PDB file of C-alpha atoms in Angstrom:
ATOM      1  CA  MET A   1      38.704  49.970 -18.618  1.00 65.00           C
ATOM      2  CA  ASN A   2      41.601  52.052 -19.971  1.00 90.00           C
ATOM      3  CA  LEU A   3      43.343  48.918 -21.241  1.00 92.00           C
ATOM      4  CA  GLU A   4      40.160  47.834 -23.045  1.00 92.00           C
ATOM      5  CA  LEU A   5      39.916  51.243 -24.723  1.00 91.00           C
ATOM      6  CA  GLN A   6      43.566  51.097 -25.790  1.00 93.00           C
ATOM      7  CA  GLN A   7      43.018  47.607 -27.202  1.00 92.00           C
ATOM      8  CA  PHE A   8      39.945  48.789 -29.109  1.00 90.00           C
ATOM      9  CA  LYS A   9      41.902  51.710 -30.566  1.00 91.00           C
ATOM     10  CA  ALA A  10      44.782  49.452 -31.585  1.00 92.00           C
ATOM     11  CA  GLU A  11      42.444  46.998 -33.336  1.00 91.00           C
ATOM     12  CA  PHE A  12      40.528  49.838 -34.978  1.00 92.00           C
ATOM     13  CA  PHE A  13      43.692  51.411 -36.383  1.00 93.00           C
ATOM     14  CA  LYS A  14      44.909  47.996 -37.564  1.00 92.00           C
ATOM     15  CA  ALA A  15      41.706  47.769 -39.596  1.00 92.00           C
ATOM     16  CA  LEU A  16      42.626  51.069 -41.257  1.00 93.00           C
ATOM     17  CA  ALA A  17      46.245  50.093 -41.868  1.00 93.00           C
ATOM     18  CA  HIS A  18      46.044  49.479 -45.626  1.00 95.00           C
ATOM     19  CA  PRO A  19      45.895  52.059 -48.435  1.00 95.00           C
ATOM     20  CA  LEU A  20      43.088  50.255 -50.279  1.00 96.00           C
ATOM     21  CA  ARG A  21      40.987  50.034 -47.109  1.00 97.00           C
ATOM     22  CA  ILE A  22      41.475  53.769 -46.576  1.00 96.00           C
ATOM     23  CA  ARG A  23      40.406  54.435 -50.171  1.00 97.00           C
ATOM     24  CA  ILE A  24      37.324  52.237 -49.717  1.00 97.00           C
ATOM     25  CA  LEU A  25      36.401  54.178 -46.579  1.00 97.00           C
ATOM     26  CA  GLU A  26      36.848  57.469 -48.440  1.00 97.00           C
ATOM     27  CA  VAL A  27      34.471  56.218 -51.142  1.00 97.00           C
ATOM     28  CA  LEU A  28      31.948  55.030 -48.548  1.00 98.00           C
ATOM     29  CA  SER A  29      32.205  58.421 -46.823  1.00 97.00           C
ATOM     30  CA  GLU A  30      30.409  59.792 -49.872  1.00 96.00           C
ATOM     31  CA  GLY A  31      27.571  57.284 -49.495  1.00 97.00           C
ATOM     32  CA  SER A  32      26.680  53.601 -49.544  1.00 97.00           C
ATOM     33  CA  LYS A  33      27.958  51.548 -52.484  1.00 97.00           C
ATOM     34  CA  ASN A  34      28.035  47.955 -53.677  1.00 95.00           C
ATOM     35  CA  VAL A  35      31.278  46.157 -54.585  1.00 94.00           C
ATOM     36  CA  ASN A  36      30.944  46.905 -58.304  1.00 93.00           C
ATOM     37  CA  GLU A  37      30.473  50.625 -57.651  1.00 95.00           C
ATOM     38  CA  ILE A  38      33.452  50.720 -55.278  1.00 96.00           C
ATOM     39  CA  GLN A  39      35.563  48.764 -57.764  1.00 95.00           C
ATOM     40  CA  SER A  40      34.636  51.141 -60.575  1.00 94.00           C
ATOM     41  CA  ILE A  41      35.440  54.270 -58.556  1.00 96.00           C
ATOM     42  CA  ILE A  42      38.730  52.912 -57.221  1.00 95.00           C
ATOM     43  CA  GLY A  43      39.780  51.174 -60.419  1.00 93.00           C
ATOM     44  CA  SER A  44      40.773  48.003 -58.596  1.00 86.00           C
ATOM     45  CA  GLU A  45      39.962  44.335 -59.056  1.00 76.00           C
ATOM     46  CA  GLY A  46      36.750  43.134 -57.470  1.00 70.00           C
ATOM     47  CA  SER A  47      38.554  40.403 -55.554  1.00 90.00           C
ATOM     48  CA  ALA A  48      40.896  42.929 -53.922  1.00 93.00           C
ATOM     49  CA  VAL A  49      37.990  45.195 -52.984  1.00 95.00           C
ATOM     50  CA  SER A  50      35.984  42.242 -51.643  1.00 93.00           C
ATOM     51  CA  GLN A  51      38.943  41.050 -49.581  1.00 95.00           C
ATOM     52  CA  GLN A  52      39.468  44.463 -48.004  1.00 96.00           C
ATOM     53  CA  LEU A  53      35.742  44.919 -47.383  1.00 96.00           C
ATOM     54  CA  SER A  54      35.754  41.579 -45.593  1.00 95.00           C
ATOM     55  CA  ILE A  55      38.475  42.817 -43.244  1.00 95.00           C
ATOM     56  CA  LEU A  56      36.647  46.103 -42.625  1.00 96.00           C
ATOM     57  CA  ARG A  57      33.438  44.167 -41.962  1.00 95.00           C
ATOM     58  CA  SER A  58      35.136  41.774 -39.547  1.00 94.00           C
ATOM     59  CA  LYS A  59      36.490  44.757 -37.581  1.00 93.00           C
ATOM     60  CA  ASN A  60      33.022  46.385 -37.541  1.00 93.00           C
ATOM     61  CA  VAL A  61      34.166  49.449 -39.495  1.00 96.00           C
ATOM     62  CA  VAL A  62      31.638  48.871 -42.306  1.00 97.00           C
ATOM     63  CA  PHE A  63      28.483  46.816 -42.640  1.00 96.00           C
ATOM     64  CA  GLY A  64      26.687  45.322 -45.583  1.00 96.00           C
ATOM     65  CA  SER A  65      22.989  45.073 -46.252  1.00 95.00           C
ATOM     66  CA  LYS A  66      21.439  42.887 -48.914  1.00 94.00           C
ATOM     67  CA  GLU A  67      19.621  44.777 -51.667  1.00 91.00           C
ATOM     68  CA  GLY A  68      18.315  42.435 -54.313  1.00 91.00           C
ATOM     69  CA  THR A  69      21.205  40.306 -55.524  1.00 92.00           C
ATOM     70  CA  SER A  70      23.970  42.573 -54.263  1.00 92.00           C
ATOM     71  CA  VAL A  71      25.302  43.758 -50.924  1.00 95.00           C
ATOM     72  CA  VAL A  72      25.490  47.488 -50.295  1.00 97.00           C
ATOM     73  CA  TYR A  73      28.240  48.631 -47.924  1.00 98.00           C
ATOM     74  CA  SER A  74      28.122  51.598 -45.556  1.00 98.00           C
ATOM     75  CA  LEU A  75      30.260  53.064 -42.803  1.00 97.00           C
ATOM     76  CA  ARG A  76      29.200  51.666 -39.446  1.00 96.00           C
ATOM     77  CA  ASP A  77      29.934  55.021 -37.806  1.00 96.00           C
ATOM     78  CA  PRO A  78      29.786  58.316 -39.730  1.00 94.00           C
ATOM     79  CA  LEU A  79      32.603  59.662 -37.528  1.00 96.00           C
ATOM     80  CA  VAL A  80      35.005  57.608 -39.673  1.00 96.00           C
ATOM     81  CA  LYS A  81      34.559  60.332 -42.306  1.00 96.00           C
ATOM     82  CA  ASP A  82      35.712  62.931 -39.766  1.00 96.00           C
ATOM     83  CA  LEU A  83      38.661  60.751 -38.796  1.00 94.00           C
ATOM     84  CA  LEU A  84      39.773  60.550 -42.430  1.00 94.00           C
ATOM     85  CA  GLN A  85      39.480  64.329 -42.761  1.00 94.00           C
ATOM     86  CA  VAL A  86      41.585  64.859 -39.625  1.00 93.00           C
ATOM     87  CA  ALA A  87      44.206  62.432 -40.983  1.00 90.00           C
ATOM     88  CA  LYS A  88      44.337  64.505 -44.184  1.00 89.00           C
ATOM     89  CA  GLN A  89      44.787  67.691 -42.146  1.00 90.00           C
ATOM     90  CA  ILE A  90      47.661  66.084 -40.229  1.00 88.00           C
ATOM     91  CA  PHE A  91      49.239  65.032 -43.536  1.00 85.00           C
ATOM     92  CA  ASP A  92      48.826  68.573 -44.895  1.00 84.00           C
ATOM     93  CA  ASN A  93      50.440  70.006 -41.740  1.00 81.00           C
ATOM     94  CA  HIS A  94      53.416  67.680 -42.134  1.00 79.00           C
ATOM     95  CA  LEU A  95      53.680  68.588 -45.804  1.00 77.00           C
ATOM     96  CA  VAL A  96      53.626  72.326 -45.043  1.00 71.00           C
ATOM     97  CA  GLY A  97      56.310  71.792 -42.399  1.00 71.00           C
ATOM     98  CA  THR A  98      58.487  69.857 -44.828  1.00 75.00           C
ATOM     99  CA  ILE A  99      58.071  72.485 -47.542  1.00 74.00           C
ATOM    100  CA  SER A 100      58.977  75.235 -45.069  1.00 73.00           C
ATOM    101  CA  LEU A 101      62.072  73.316 -43.990  1.00 70.00           C
ATOM    102  CA  LEU A 102      63.171  72.799 -47.599  1.00 71.00           C
ATOM    103  CA  GLU A 103      62.615  76.479 -48.390  1.00 75.00           C
ATOM    104  CA  SER A 104      64.658  77.573 -45.383  1.00 75.00           C
ATOM    105  CA  MET A 105      67.457  75.176 -46.403  1.00 72.00           C
ATOM    106  CA  ARG A 106      67.397  76.564 -49.934  1.00 76.00           C
ATOM    107  CA  ILE A 107      67.563  80.152 -48.659  1.00 77.00           C
ATOM    108  CA  SER A 108      70.449  79.381 -46.290  1.00 72.00           C
ATOM    109  CA  GLU A 109      72.401  77.777 -49.156  1.00 73.00           C
ATOM    110  CA  ASN A 110      72.226  80.972 -51.216  1.00 64.00           C
TER     111      ASN A 110
END
């Protein structure tokens, strides 16, 4: 069981391992969107967005539902939004630590 959970986590984090996929997930954290809306918000080519959505869909991170002639994408699990927020907090903590280190180095040089 533990090995299966570790494998799931590894595959899940592989699905997140691209800056454009992270940006797409951030956009979808704000609500469901179709490809054109995502493309417009991100400022990226539709083909790139579609390719990354395909990967996220294949890893069951997002899902698409047909609405008229377009597909609207949503997060499969709303906890992904929380995960992205925690990742930002970790980044901020690292940044604060780096700034503190640089400040202490600057003070010790004077």
